[in-house]
mmCIF file with all atom_site columns, C-alpha atoms in Angstrom:
data_model
loop_
_atom_site.group_PDB
_atom_site.id
_atom_site.type_symbol
_atom_site.label_atom_id
_atom_site.label_alt_id
_atom_site.label_comp_id
_atom_site.label_asym_id
_atom_site.label_entity_id
_atom_site.label_seq_id
_atom_site.pdbx_PDB_ins_code
_atom_site.Cartn_x
_atom_site.Cartn_y
_atom_site.Cartn_z
_atom_site.occupancy
_atom_site.B_iso_or_equiv
_atom_site.pdbx_formal_charge
_atom_site.auth_seq_id
_atom_site.auth_comp_id
_atom_site.auth_asym_id
_atom_site.auth_atom_id
_atom_site.pdbx_PDB_model_num
ATOM 1   C CA . MET A 1 1   ? 18.286 27.052  1.868   1.00 0.00 ? 131 MET A CA 1
ATOM 2   C CA . GLN A 1 2   ? 21.356 24.919  2.862   1.00 0.00 ? 132 GLN A CA 1
ATOM 3   C CA . ASP A 1 3   ? 19.654 24.353  6.209   1.00 0.00 ? 133 ASP A CA 1
ATOM 4   C CA . GLN A 1 4   ? 16.784 22.851  4.356   1.00 0.00 ? 134 GLN A CA 1
ATOM 5   C CA . TRP A 1 5   ? 18.548 20.478  2.408   1.00 0.00 ? 135 TRP A CA 1
ATOM 6   C CA . ASN A 1 6   ? 19.282 18.159  5.486   1.00 0.00 ? 136 ASN A CA 1
ATOM 7   C CA . THR A 1 7   ? 15.640 18.139  6.770   1.00 0.00 ? 137 THR A CA 1
ATOM 8   C CA . VAL A 1 8   ? 14.356 15.049  7.624   1.00 0.00 ? 138 VAL A CA 1
ATOM 9   C CA . ILE A 1 9   ? 11.628 13.399  5.392   1.00 0.00 ? 139 ILE A CA 1
ATOM 10  C CA . GLN A 1 10  ? 8.626  13.636  7.331   1.00 0.00 ? 140 GLN A CA 1
ATOM 11  C CA . GLN A 1 11  ? 5.694  11.058  6.414   1.00 0.00 ? 141 GLN A CA 1
ATOM 12  C CA . GLN A 1 12  ? 6.417  11.995  2.785   1.00 0.00 ? 142 GLN A CA 1
ATOM 13  C CA . LYS A 1 13  ? 6.900  10.092  -0.155  1.00 0.00 ? 143 LYS A CA 1
ATOM 14  C CA . PHE A 1 14  ? 9.778  10.487  -1.818  1.00 0.00 ? 144 PHE A CA 1
ATOM 15  C CA . VAL A 1 15  ? 12.054 8.943   -4.848  1.00 0.00 ? 145 VAL A CA 1
ATOM 16  C CA . ALA A 1 16  ? 16.152 8.411   -4.503  1.00 0.00 ? 146 ALA A CA 1
ATOM 17  C CA . SER A 1 17  ? 18.341 9.063   -6.875  1.00 0.00 ? 147 SER A CA 1
ATOM 18  C CA . TYR A 1 18  ? 20.527 5.751   -6.523  1.00 0.00 ? 148 TYR A CA 1
ATOM 19  C CA . SER A 1 19  ? 24.125 5.074   -7.755  1.00 0.00 ? 149 SER A CA 1
ATOM 20  C CA . GLY A 1 20  ? 24.285 1.599   -6.114  1.00 0.00 ? 150 GLY A CA 1
ATOM 21  C CA . GLY A 1 21  ? 27.096 3.036   -3.809  1.00 0.00 ? 151 GLY A CA 1
ATOM 22  C CA . LYS A 1 22  ? 27.589 3.550   0.027   1.00 0.00 ? 152 LYS A CA 1
ATOM 23  C CA . ASP A 1 23  ? 26.286 7.189   0.209   1.00 0.00 ? 153 ASP A CA 1
ATOM 24  C CA . SER A 1 24  ? 23.192 7.074   -1.797  1.00 0.00 ? 154 SER A CA 1
ATOM 25  C CA . SER A 1 25  ? 22.305 3.821   0.266   1.00 0.00 ? 155 SER A CA 1
ATOM 26  C CA . LEU A 1 26  ? 22.749 5.119   3.678   1.00 0.00 ? 156 LEU A CA 1
ATOM 27  C CA . ALA A 1 27  ? 20.701 8.588   2.712   1.00 0.00 ? 157 ALA A CA 1
ATOM 28  C CA . LEU A 1 28  ? 17.772 5.999   1.307   1.00 0.00 ? 158 LEU A CA 1
ATOM 29  C CA . TYR A 1 29  ? 18.235 4.154   4.969   1.00 0.00 ? 159 TYR A CA 1
ATOM 30  C CA . HIS A 1 30  ? 17.931 7.477   6.544   1.00 0.00 ? 160 HIS A CA 1
ATOM 31  C CA . ALA A 1 31  ? 15.048 8.519   4.689   1.00 0.00 ? 161 ALA A CA 1
ATOM 32  C CA . LEU A 1 32  ? 12.946 5.344   5.236   1.00 0.00 ? 162 LEU A CA 1
ATOM 33  C CA . GLN A 1 33  ? 12.990 5.616   8.566   1.00 0.00 ? 163 GLN A CA 1
ATOM 34  C CA . SER A 1 34  ? 10.400 8.248   8.467   1.00 0.00 ? 164 SER A CA 1
ATOM 35  C CA . GLY A 1 35  ? 9.068  8.554   5.162   1.00 0.00 ? 165 GLY A CA 1
ATOM 36  C CA . GLN A 1 36  ? 7.858  6.155   2.208   1.00 0.00 ? 166 GLN A CA 1
ATOM 37  C CA . ALA A 1 37  ? 9.753  5.379   -1.027  1.00 0.00 ? 167 ALA A CA 1
ATOM 38  C CA . VAL A 1 38  ? 7.991  5.191   -4.130  1.00 0.00 ? 168 VAL A CA 1
ATOM 39  C CA . ALA A 1 39  ? 10.993 4.614   -6.440  1.00 0.00 ? 169 ALA A CA 1
ATOM 40  C CA . LEU A 1 40  ? 14.644 4.842   -7.175  1.00 0.00 ? 170 LEU A CA 1
ATOM 41  C CA . ILE A 1 41  ? 16.202 6.558   -10.308 1.00 0.00 ? 171 ILE A CA 1
ATOM 42  C CA . VAL A 1 42  ? 19.318 5.700   -12.158 1.00 0.00 ? 172 VAL A CA 1
ATOM 43  C CA . MET A 1 43  ? 20.972 7.404   -14.931 1.00 0.00 ? 173 MET A CA 1
ATOM 44  C CA . LEU A 1 44  ? 22.723 5.454   -17.432 1.00 0.00 ? 174 LEU A CA 1
ATOM 45  C CA . GLU A 1 45  ? 25.580 6.203   -19.761 1.00 0.00 ? 175 GLU A CA 1
ATOM 46  C CA . GLU A 1 46  ? 24.451 6.906   -23.409 1.00 0.00 ? 176 GLU A CA 1
ATOM 47  C CA . HIS A 1 47  ? 24.317 3.521   -24.649 1.00 0.00 ? 177 HIS A CA 1
ATOM 48  C CA . GLY A 1 48  ? 22.034 2.261   -22.208 1.00 0.00 ? 178 GLY A CA 1
ATOM 49  C CA . GLN A 1 49  ? 24.318 -0.863  -20.652 1.00 0.00 ? 179 GLN A CA 1
ATOM 50  C CA . ARG A 1 50  ? 25.506 0.623   -17.527 1.00 0.00 ? 180 ARG A CA 1
ATOM 51  C CA . SER A 1 51  ? 25.012 3.347   -14.739 1.00 0.00 ? 181 SER A CA 1
ATOM 52  C CA . ARG A 1 52  ? 26.624 6.839   -15.495 1.00 0.00 ? 182 ARG A CA 1
ATOM 53  C CA . SER A 1 53  ? 27.839 6.882   -11.959 1.00 0.00 ? 183 SER A CA 1
ATOM 54  C CA . HIS A 1 54  ? 29.293 3.704   -10.847 1.00 0.00 ? 184 HIS A CA 1
ATOM 55  C CA . ALA A 1 55  ? 29.501 1.982   -14.111 1.00 0.00 ? 185 ALA A CA 1
ATOM 56  C CA . MET A 1 56  ? 27.208 -1.031  -13.213 1.00 0.00 ? 186 MET A CA 1
ATOM 57  C CA . PRO A 1 57  ? 25.371 -3.171  -15.595 1.00 0.00 ? 187 PRO A CA 1
ATOM 58  C CA . LEU A 1 58  ? 22.066 -3.273  -15.655 1.00 0.00 ? 188 LEU A CA 1
ATOM 59  C CA . ASP A 1 59  ? 21.499 -6.678  -14.106 1.00 0.00 ? 189 ASP A CA 1
ATOM 60  C CA . ILE A 1 60  ? 23.104 -5.799  -11.028 1.00 0.00 ? 190 ILE A CA 1
ATOM 61  C CA . ILE A 1 61  ? 21.265 -2.175  -10.890 1.00 0.00 ? 191 ILE A CA 1
ATOM 62  C CA . ASP A 1 62  ? 18.031 -4.339  -11.217 1.00 0.00 ? 192 ASP A CA 1
ATOM 63  C CA . ALA A 1 63  ? 19.128 -6.876  -8.405  1.00 0.00 ? 193 ALA A CA 1
ATOM 64  C CA . GLN A 1 64  ? 19.977 -4.332  -5.989  1.00 0.00 ? 194 GLN A CA 1
ATOM 65  C CA . ALA A 1 65  ? 16.281 -2.691  -6.658  1.00 0.00 ? 195 ALA A CA 1
ATOM 66  C CA . GLU A 1 66  ? 15.027 -5.918  -6.302  1.00 0.00 ? 196 GLU A CA 1
ATOM 67  C CA . ARG A 1 67  ? 16.578 -6.543  -2.780  1.00 0.00 ? 197 ARG A CA 1
ATOM 68  C CA . ILE A 1 68  ? 15.294 -3.008  -1.754  1.00 0.00 ? 198 ILE A CA 1
ATOM 69  C CA . GLY A 1 69  ? 11.826 -3.646  -2.816  1.00 0.00 ? 199 GLY A CA 1
ATOM 70  C CA . LEU A 1 70  ? 11.074 -0.692  -5.256  1.00 0.00 ? 200 LEU A CA 1
ATOM 71  C CA . PRO A 1 71  ? 10.624 -0.268  -8.841  1.00 0.00 ? 201 PRO A CA 1
ATOM 72  C CA . ILE A 1 72  ? 13.536 1.498   -10.813 1.00 0.00 ? 202 ILE A CA 1
ATOM 73  C CA . LEU A 1 73  ? 13.207 4.320   -13.471 1.00 0.00 ? 203 LEU A CA 1
ATOM 74  C CA . LYS A 1 74  ? 16.044 4.615   -15.586 1.00 0.00 ? 204 LYS A CA 1
ATOM 75  C CA . ALA A 1 75  ? 17.062 7.023   -18.407 1.00 0.00 ? 205 ALA A CA 1
ATOM 76  C CA . SER A 1 76  ? 20.131 6.794   -20.780 1.00 0.00 ? 206 SER A CA 1
ATOM 77  C CA . ALA A 1 77  ? 21.776 10.758  -21.404 1.00 0.00 ? 207 ALA A CA 1
ATOM 78  C CA . THR A 1 78  ? 25.152 12.077  -22.682 1.00 0.00 ? 208 THR A CA 1
ATOM 79  C CA . TRP A 1 79  ? 26.135 14.815  -20.496 1.00 0.00 ? 209 TRP A CA 1
ATOM 80  C CA . ASN A 1 80  ? 24.735 16.978  -22.867 1.00 0.00 ? 210 ASN A CA 1
ATOM 81  C CA . ASP A 1 81  ? 21.355 16.090  -22.125 1.00 0.00 ? 211 ASP A CA 1
ATOM 82  C CA . TYR A 1 82  ? 21.598 14.777  -18.729 1.00 0.00 ? 212 TYR A CA 1
ATOM 83  C CA . GLU A 1 83  ? 19.711 17.448  -16.970 1.00 0.00 ? 213 GLU A CA 1
ATOM 84  C CA . HIS A 1 84  ? 16.769 17.173  -19.155 1.00 0.00 ? 214 HIS A CA 1
ATOM 85  C CA . GLN A 1 85  ? 16.626 13.435  -18.744 1.00 0.00 ? 215 GLN A CA 1
ATOM 86  C CA . PHE A 1 86  ? 17.008 13.398  -15.106 1.00 0.00 ? 216 PHE A CA 1
ATOM 87  C CA . VAL A 1 87  ? 14.097 16.046  -14.854 1.00 0.00 ? 217 VAL A CA 1
ATOM 88  C CA . ASN A 1 88  ? 11.773 13.746  -16.978 1.00 0.00 ? 218 ASN A CA 1
ATOM 89  C CA . LEU A 1 89  ? 12.442 10.962  -14.605 1.00 0.00 ? 219 LEU A CA 1
ATOM 90  C CA . LEU A 1 90  ? 11.506 13.184  -11.604 1.00 0.00 ? 220 LEU A CA 1
ATOM 91  C CA . ASN A 1 91  ? 8.293  14.266  -13.275 1.00 0.00 ? 221 ASN A CA 1
ATOM 92  C CA . GLN A 1 92  ? 7.407  10.547  -13.949 1.00 0.00 ? 222 GLN A CA 1
ATOM 93  C CA . THR A 1 93  ? 8.073  9.718   -10.265 1.00 0.00 ? 223 THR A CA 1
ATOM 94  C CA . LYS A 1 94  ? 5.572  12.748  -9.582  1.00 0.00 ? 224 LYS A CA 1
ATOM 95  C CA . GLN A 1 95  ? 2.812  10.323  -10.863 1.00 0.00 ? 225 GLN A CA 1
ATOM 96  C CA . LEU A 1 96  ? 3.395  7.846   -8.292  1.00 0.00 ? 226 LEU A CA 1
ATOM 97  C CA . GLY A 1 97  ? 3.185  10.502  -5.704  1.00 0.00 ? 227 GLY A CA 1
ATOM 98  C CA . ALA A 1 98  ? 6.725  11.442  -5.030  1.00 0.00 ? 228 ALA A CA 1
ATOM 99  C CA . GLU A 1 99  ? 7.010  14.631  -3.239  1.00 0.00 ? 229 GLU A CA 1
ATOM 100 C CA . ALA A 1 100 ? 10.845 14.935  -2.729  1.00 0.00 ? 230 ALA A CA 1
ATOM 101 C CA . LEU A 1 101 ? 14.057 13.751  -4.275  1.00 0.00 ? 231 LEU A CA 1
ATOM 102 C CA . VAL A 1 102 ? 16.700 12.156  -1.733  1.00 0.00 ? 232 VAL A CA 1
ATOM 103 C CA . THR A 1 103 ? 20.078 12.126  -2.742  1.00 0.00 ? 233 THR A CA 1
ATOM 104 C CA . GLY A 1 104 ? 23.481 10.974  -1.036  1.00 0.00 ? 234 GLY A CA 1
ATOM 105 C CA . ASP A 1 105 ? 25.233 14.039  -1.562  1.00 0.00 ? 235 ASP A CA 1
ATOM 106 C CA . ILE A 1 106 ? 27.655 15.608  1.232   1.00 0.00 ? 236 ILE A CA 1
ATOM 107 C CA . ASP A 1 107 ? 29.301 18.585  0.966   1.00 0.00 ? 237 ASP A CA 1
ATOM 108 C CA . LEU A 1 108 ? 29.910 19.536  -2.725  1.00 0.00 ? 238 LEU A CA 1
ATOM 109 C CA . ILE A 1 109 ? 27.823 22.815  -3.028  1.00 0.00 ? 239 ILE A CA 1
ATOM 110 C CA . GLY A 1 110 ? 27.921 22.717  -6.918  1.00 0.00 ? 240 GLY A CA 1
ATOM 111 C CA . HIS A 1 111 ? 26.045 19.125  -6.850  1.00 0.00 ? 241 HIS A CA 1
ATOM 112 C CA . ALA A 1 112 ? 23.441 20.372  -4.154  1.00 0.00 ? 242 ALA A CA 1
ATOM 113 C CA . GLN A 1 113 ? 22.893 23.586  -6.372  1.00 0.00 ? 243 GLN A CA 1
ATOM 114 C CA . TRP A 1 114 ? 22.369 21.362  -9.140  1.00 0.00 ? 244 TRP A CA 1
ATOM 115 C CA . ASN A 1 115 ? 19.911 18.978  -7.291  1.00 0.00 ? 245 ASN A CA 1
ATOM 116 C CA . GLN A 1 116 ? 17.921 22.208  -6.061  1.00 0.00 ? 246 GLN A CA 1
ATOM 117 C CA . SER A 1 117 ? 17.275 23.647  -9.685  1.00 0.00 ? 247 SER A CA 1
ATOM 118 C CA . VAL A 1 118 ? 16.141 20.189  -10.924 1.00 0.00 ? 248 VAL A CA 1
ATOM 119 C CA . CYS A 1 119 ? 14.069 20.118  -7.738  1.00 0.00 ? 249 CYS A CA 1
ATOM 120 C CA . GLU A 1 120 ? 12.833 23.420  -8.608  1.00 0.00 ? 250 GLU A CA 1
ATOM 121 C CA . GLN A 1 121 ? 12.127 22.417  -12.156 1.00 0.00 ? 251 GLN A CA 1
ATOM 122 C CA . SER A 1 122 ? 9.895  19.397  -10.881 1.00 0.00 ? 252 SER A CA 1
ATOM 123 C CA . GLN A 1 123 ? 8.445  20.999  -8.003  1.00 0.00 ? 253 GLN A CA 1
ATOM 124 C CA . LEU A 1 124 ? 9.724  18.677  -5.524  1.00 0.00 ? 254 LEU A CA 1
ATOM 125 C CA . GLN A 1 125 ? 11.445 18.831  -2.130  1.00 0.00 ? 255 GLN A CA 1
ATOM 126 C CA . LEU A 1 126 ? 14.983 18.192  -1.839  1.00 0.00 ? 256 LEU A CA 1
ATOM 127 C CA . CYS A 1 127 ? 16.261 16.306  0.983   1.00 0.00 ? 257 CYS A CA 1
ATOM 128 C CA . MET A 1 128 ? 19.851 15.246  1.736   1.00 0.00 ? 258 MET A CA 1
ATOM 129 C CA . PRO A 1 129 ? 20.095 13.153  4.810   1.00 0.00 ? 259 PRO A CA 1
ATOM 130 C CA . LEU A 1 130 ? 24.304 13.195  4.795   1.00 0.00 ? 260 LEU A CA 1
ATOM 131 C CA . TRP A 1 131 ? 24.525 17.183  3.919   1.00 0.00 ? 261 TRP A CA 1
ATOM 132 C CA . GLN A 1 132 ? 27.499 18.562  5.758   1.00 0.00 ? 262 GLN A CA 1
ATOM 133 C CA . LYS A 1 133 ? 27.628 15.742  8.175   1.00 0.00 ? 263 LYS A CA 1
ATOM 134 C CA . PRO A 1 134 ? 31.735 14.799  9.026   1.00 0.00 ? 264 PRO A CA 1
ATOM 135 C CA . ARG A 1 135 ? 32.807 12.547  6.137   1.00 0.00 ? 265 ARG A CA 1
ATOM 136 C CA . LEU A 1 136 ? 34.403 10.132  8.445   1.00 0.00 ? 266 LEU A CA 1
ATOM 137 C CA . ASP A 1 137 ? 31.191 9.891   10.593  1.00 0.00 ? 267 ASP A CA 1
ATOM 138 C CA . ILE A 1 138 ? 29.040 9.027   7.705   1.00 0.00 ? 268 ILE A CA 1
ATOM 139 C CA . VAL A 1 139 ? 31.418 5.880   6.715   1.00 0.00 ? 269 VAL A CA 1
ATOM 140 C CA . GLY A 1 140 ? 31.518 5.025   10.262  1.00 0.00 ? 270 GLY A CA 1
ATOM 141 C CA . GLU A 1 141 ? 27.864 4.882   10.352  1.00 0.00 ? 271 GLU A CA 1
ATOM 142 C CA . PHE A 1 142 ? 27.591 3.096   7.322   1.00 0.00 ? 272 PHE A CA 1
ATOM 143 C CA . ILE A 1 143 ? 29.678 0.627   8.564   1.00 0.00 ? 273 ILE A CA 1
ATOM 144 C CA . GLN A 1 144 ? 28.242 0.253   12.048  1.00 0.00 ? 274 GLN A CA 1
ATOM 145 C CA . LEU A 1 145 ? 24.633 -0.445  10.807  1.00 0.00 ? 275 LEU A CA 1
ATOM 146 C CA . GLY A 1 146 ? 25.692 -3.325  8.969   1.00 0.00 ? 276 GLY A CA 1
ATOM 147 C CA . PHE A 1 147 ? 25.985 -2.056  5.325   1.00 0.00 ? 277 PHE A CA 1
ATOM 148 C CA . VAL A 1 148 ? 28.580 -4.160  3.118   1.00 0.00 ? 278 VAL A CA 1
ATOM 149 C CA . SER A 1 149 ? 30.031 -2.578  0.253   1.00 0.00 ? 279 SER A CA 1
ATOM 150 C CA . ILE A 1 150 ? 33.059 -3.303  -2.036  1.00 0.00 ? 280 ILE A CA 1
ATOM 151 C CA . ILE A 1 151 ? 35.387 -1.048  -4.048  1.00 0.00 ? 281 ILE A CA 1
ATOM 152 C CA . VAL A 1 152 ? 34.427 -1.050  -7.942  1.00 0.00 ? 282 VAL A CA 1
ATOM 153 C CA . THR A 1 153 ? 36.229 2.024   -9.341  1.00 0.00 ? 283 THR A CA 1
ATOM 154 C CA . ILE A 1 154 ? 39.510 3.754   -8.304  1.00 0.00 ? 284 ILE A CA 1
ATOM 155 C CA . ASN A 1 155 ? 41.607 6.776   -9.390  1.00 0.00 ? 285 ASN A CA 1
ATOM 156 C CA . LEU A 1 156 ? 45.091 5.729   -9.471  1.00 0.00 ? 286 LEU A CA 1
ATOM 157 C CA . ASN A 1 157 ? 46.405 9.297   -9.533  1.00 0.00 ? 287 ASN A CA 1
ATOM 158 C CA . LEU A 1 158 ? 44.681 9.782   -6.199  1.00 0.00 ? 288 LEU A CA 1
ATOM 159 C CA . GLY A 1 159 ? 46.575 7.312   -4.009  1.00 0.00 ? 289 GLY A CA 1
ATOM 160 C CA . MET A 1 160 ? 44.501 4.031   -4.698  1.00 0.00 ? 290 MET A CA 1
ATOM 161 C CA . ARG A 1 161 ? 45.839 0.711   -5.788  1.00 0.00 ? 291 ARG A CA 1
ATOM 162 C CA . VAL A 1 162 ? 44.692 -1.718  -8.097  1.00 0.00 ? 292 VAL A CA 1
ATOM 163 C CA . GLU A 1 163 ? 44.699 -4.306  -5.334  1.00 0.00 ? 293 GLU A CA 1
ATOM 164 C CA . ASP A 1 164 ? 42.271 -2.101  -3.520  1.00 0.00 ? 294 ASP A CA 1
ATOM 165 C CA . LEU A 1 165 ? 39.561 -3.030  -5.912  1.00 0.00 ? 295 LEU A CA 1
ATOM 166 C CA . GLY A 1 166 ? 37.068 -5.714  -4.697  1.00 0.00 ? 296 GLY A CA 1
ATOM 167 C CA . ARG A 1 167 ? 37.865 -5.057  -1.067  1.00 0.00 ? 297 ARG A CA 1
ATOM 168 C CA . VAL A 1 168 ? 34.895 -4.361  1.427   1.00 0.00 ? 298 VAL A CA 1
ATOM 169 C CA . LEU A 1 169 ? 34.680 -1.232  3.168   1.00 0.00 ? 299 LEU A CA 1
ATOM 170 C CA . THR A 1 170 ? 35.563 -1.901  6.414   1.00 0.00 ? 300 THR A CA 1
ATOM 171 C CA . ALA A 1 171 ? 36.740 0.200   9.465   1.00 0.00 ? 301 ALA A CA 1
ATOM 172 C CA . ASP A 1 172 ? 40.049 -1.256  9.192   1.00 0.00 ? 302 ASP A CA 1
ATOM 173 C CA . PHE A 1 173 ? 40.305 -0.338  5.610   1.00 0.00 ? 303 PHE A CA 1
ATOM 174 C CA . VAL A 1 174 ? 38.814 2.897   6.384   1.00 0.00 ? 304 VAL A CA 1
ATOM 175 C CA . ASP A 1 175 ? 41.891 3.674   8.727   1.00 0.00 ? 305 ASP A CA 1
ATOM 176 C CA . GLU A 1 176 ? 44.418 2.479   6.117   1.00 0.00 ? 306 GLU A CA 1
ATOM 177 C CA . LEU A 1 177 ? 43.018 4.761   3.576   1.00 0.00 ? 307 LEU A CA 1
ATOM 178 C CA . ILE A 1 178 ? 43.146 8.065   5.931   1.00 0.00 ? 308 ILE A CA 1
ATOM 179 C CA . GLU A 1 179 ? 46.669 6.692   6.967   1.00 0.00 ? 309 GLU A CA 1
ATOM 180 C CA . ARG A 1 180 ? 47.422 6.772   3.102   1.00 0.00 ? 310 ARG A CA 1
ATOM 181 C CA . GLY A 1 181 ? 45.995 10.421  2.937   1.00 0.00 ? 311 GLY A CA 1
ATOM 182 C CA . ILE A 1 182 ? 42.836 9.036   0.906   1.00 0.00 ? 312 ILE A CA 1
ATOM 183 C CA . ASP A 1 183 ? 39.315 10.755  1.863   1.00 0.00 ? 313 ASP A CA 1
ATOM 184 C CA . PRO A 1 184 ? 37.184 7.810   3.554   1.00 0.00 ? 314 PRO A CA 1
ATOM 185 C CA . CYS A 1 185 ? 34.290 8.892   1.604   1.00 0.00 ? 315 CYS A CA 1
ATOM 186 C CA . GLY A 1 186 ? 35.901 9.047   -1.715  1.00 0.00 ? 316 GLY A CA 1
ATOM 187 C CA . GLU A 1 187 ? 34.612 12.761  -2.466  1.00 0.00 ? 317 GLU A CA 1
ATOM 188 C CA . ALA A 1 188 ? 37.289 13.902  -4.662  1.00 0.00 ? 318 ALA A CA 1
ATOM 189 C CA . GLY A 1 189 ? 36.795 10.600  -6.745  1.00 0.00 ? 319 GLY A CA 1
ATOM 190 C CA . GLU A 1 190 ? 39.530 8.459   -4.988  1.00 0.00 ? 320 GLU A CA 1
ATOM 191 C CA . PHE A 1 191 ? 36.762 5.546   -5.652  1.00 0.00 ? 321 PHE A CA 1
ATOM 192 C CA . HIS A 1 192 ? 33.341 4.331   -5.843  1.00 0.00 ? 322 HIS A CA 1
ATOM 193 C CA . THR A 1 193 ? 31.416 1.623   -4.098  1.00 0.00 ? 323 THR A CA 1
ATOM 194 C CA . THR A 1 194 ? 28.944 -1.136  -4.933  1.00 0.00 ? 324 THR A CA 1
ATOM 195 C CA . LEU A 1 195 ? 26.587 -1.953  -2.036  1.00 0.00 ? 325 LEU A CA 1
ATOM 196 C CA . ILE A 1 196 ? 26.337 -6.000  -1.836  1.00 0.00 ? 326 ILE A CA 1
ATOM 197 C CA . ASP A 1 197 ? 24.470 -6.338  1.621   1.00 0.00 ? 327 ASP A CA 1
ATOM 198 C CA . GLY A 1 198 ? 23.088 -4.432  4.517   1.00 0.00 ? 328 GLY A CA 1
ATOM 199 C CA . PRO A 1 199 ? 19.788 -3.184  6.254   1.00 0.00 ? 329 PRO A CA 1
ATOM 200 C CA . ILE A 1 200 ? 18.135 -1.917  3.174   1.00 0.00 ? 330 ILE A CA 1
ATOM 201 C CA . PHE A 1 201 ? 18.617 -5.328  1.083   1.00 0.00 ? 331 PHE A CA 1
ATOM 202 C CA . LYS A 1 202 ? 16.149 -8.192  1.729   1.00 0.00 ? 332 LYS A CA 1
ATOM 203 C CA . LYS A 1 203 ? 18.933 -10.559 0.858   1.00 0.00 ? 333 LYS A CA 1
ATOM 204 C CA . PRO A 1 204 ? 22.638 -10.123 -0.103  1.00 0.00 ? 334 PRO A CA 1
ATOM 205 C CA . LEU A 1 205 ? 23.970 -9.601  -3.674  1.00 0.00 ? 335 LEU A CA 1
ATOM 206 C CA . LEU A 1 206 ? 26.294 -12.221 -4.748  1.00 0.00 ? 336 LEU A CA 1
ATOM 207 C CA . LEU A 1 207 ? 28.747 -11.467 -7.113  1.00 0.00 ? 337 LEU A CA 1
ATOM 208 C CA . ASN A 1 208 ? 31.769 -12.921 -9.421  1.00 0.00 ? 338 ASN A CA 1
ATOM 209 C CA . LYS A 1 209 ? 34.565 -10.523 -9.850  1.00 0.00 ? 339 LYS A CA 1
ATOM 210 C CA . GLY A 1 210 ? 35.719 -10.237 -13.253 1.00 0.00 ? 340 GLY A CA 1
ATOM 211 C CA . ASP A 1 211 ? 38.758 -8.839  -15.086 1.00 0.00 ? 341 ASP A CA 1
ATOM 212 C CA . ILE A 1 212 ? 39.997 -5.354  -14.295 1.00 0.00 ? 342 ILE A CA 1
ATOM 213 C CA . LEU A 1 213 ? 39.580 -2.474  -16.991 1.00 0.00 ? 343 LEU A CA 1
ATOM 214 C CA . TYR A 1 214 ? 41.548 0.349   -17.560 1.00 0.00 ? 344 TYR A CA 1
ATOM 215 C CA . HIS A 1 215 ? 40.676 4.013   -19.042 1.00 0.00 ? 345 HIS A CA 1
ATOM 216 C CA . GLU A 1 216 ? 43.088 6.612   -18.662 1.00 0.00 ? 346 GLU A CA 1
ATOM 217 C CA . ASN A 1 217 ? 44.065 7.017   -14.947 1.00 0.00 ? 347 ASN A CA 1
ATOM 218 C CA . TYR A 1 218 ? 41.089 4.561   -13.559 1.00 0.00 ? 348 TYR A CA 1
ATOM 219 C CA . ALA A 1 219 ? 40.820 1.125   -12.915 1.00 0.00 ? 349 ALA A CA 1
ATOM 220 C CA . PHE A 1 220 ? 37.369 -0.403  -12.764 1.00 0.00 ? 350 PHE A CA 1
ATOM 221 C CA . LEU A 1 221 ? 36.411 -4.029  -11.459 1.00 0.00 ? 351 LEU A CA 1
ATOM 222 C CA . ALA A 1 222 ? 33.922 -6.091  -13.734 1.00 0.00 ? 352 ALA A CA 1
ATOM 223 C CA . LEU A 1 223 ? 31.404 -7.524  -11.843 1.00 0.00 ? 353 LEU A CA 1
ATOM 224 C CA . GLU A 1 224 ? 28.768 -10.375 -12.791 1.00 0.00 ? 354 GLU A CA 1
ATOM 225 C CA . LEU A 1 225 ? 25.820 -11.758 -10.868 1.00 0.00 ? 355 LEU A CA 1
ATOM 226 C CA . LYS A 1 226 ? 26.088 -15.213 -9.697  1.00 0.00 ? 356 LYS A CA 1
ATOM 227 C CA . HIS A 1 227 ? 23.459 -17.169 -11.404 1.00 0.00 ? 357 HIS A CA 1
ATOM 228 C CA . ASN A 1 228 ? 21.707 -18.397 -8.171  1.00 0.00 ? 358 ASN A CA 1
ATOM 229 C CA . SER A 1 229 ? 21.444 -14.997 -6.890  1.00 0.00 ? 359 SER A CA 1
ATOM 230 C CA . ILE A 1 230 ? 18.869 -13.294 -9.211  1.00 0.00 ? 360 ILE A CA 1
#
């Protein structure tokens, strides 16, 4: 099964699980090279105001989808009903013709097995274009292709610093992270990113940086859309 997870989409219609960050963006880029996207899906926290994964407000999520040129389906969920709501979204995308689910997972087997489970429930093929690729190669390709993302969430217990918030993920910054002993893909939860430009966008996303918010060992950079960027 694991050998099939990174199978390239072959002229299939697919839905992409999209967080708005670097890995899901690069996975979508790869899938678009040979397949046809019918929609993005985003899971929201239980109050429906922000994304579950990266805590992005709805207007930024919608602006990213508009720049990609795809409809976006959303569902609010607690952790208890997350899987049920996710499968409901997958079933909705089948009505749009989806044959496969694309995700940006890299090498965490538990995540991959969960993806496989929801795909089996929805009778969709699972495709993870980044699966088992070296993490440094992934972030290097992301930057080389012209994707631009900024750091929006950090774990202060895993080597990240408050001043990292808002920084663009460049090759130099990746080198710095490695020197600091931090995984350049943030796979241990060190950081999350938000895409603001790249080859899947029709135009850049213009944002204002707001306050830094804290919760336990995490710090978050509040972002707002600039009025002239919608």
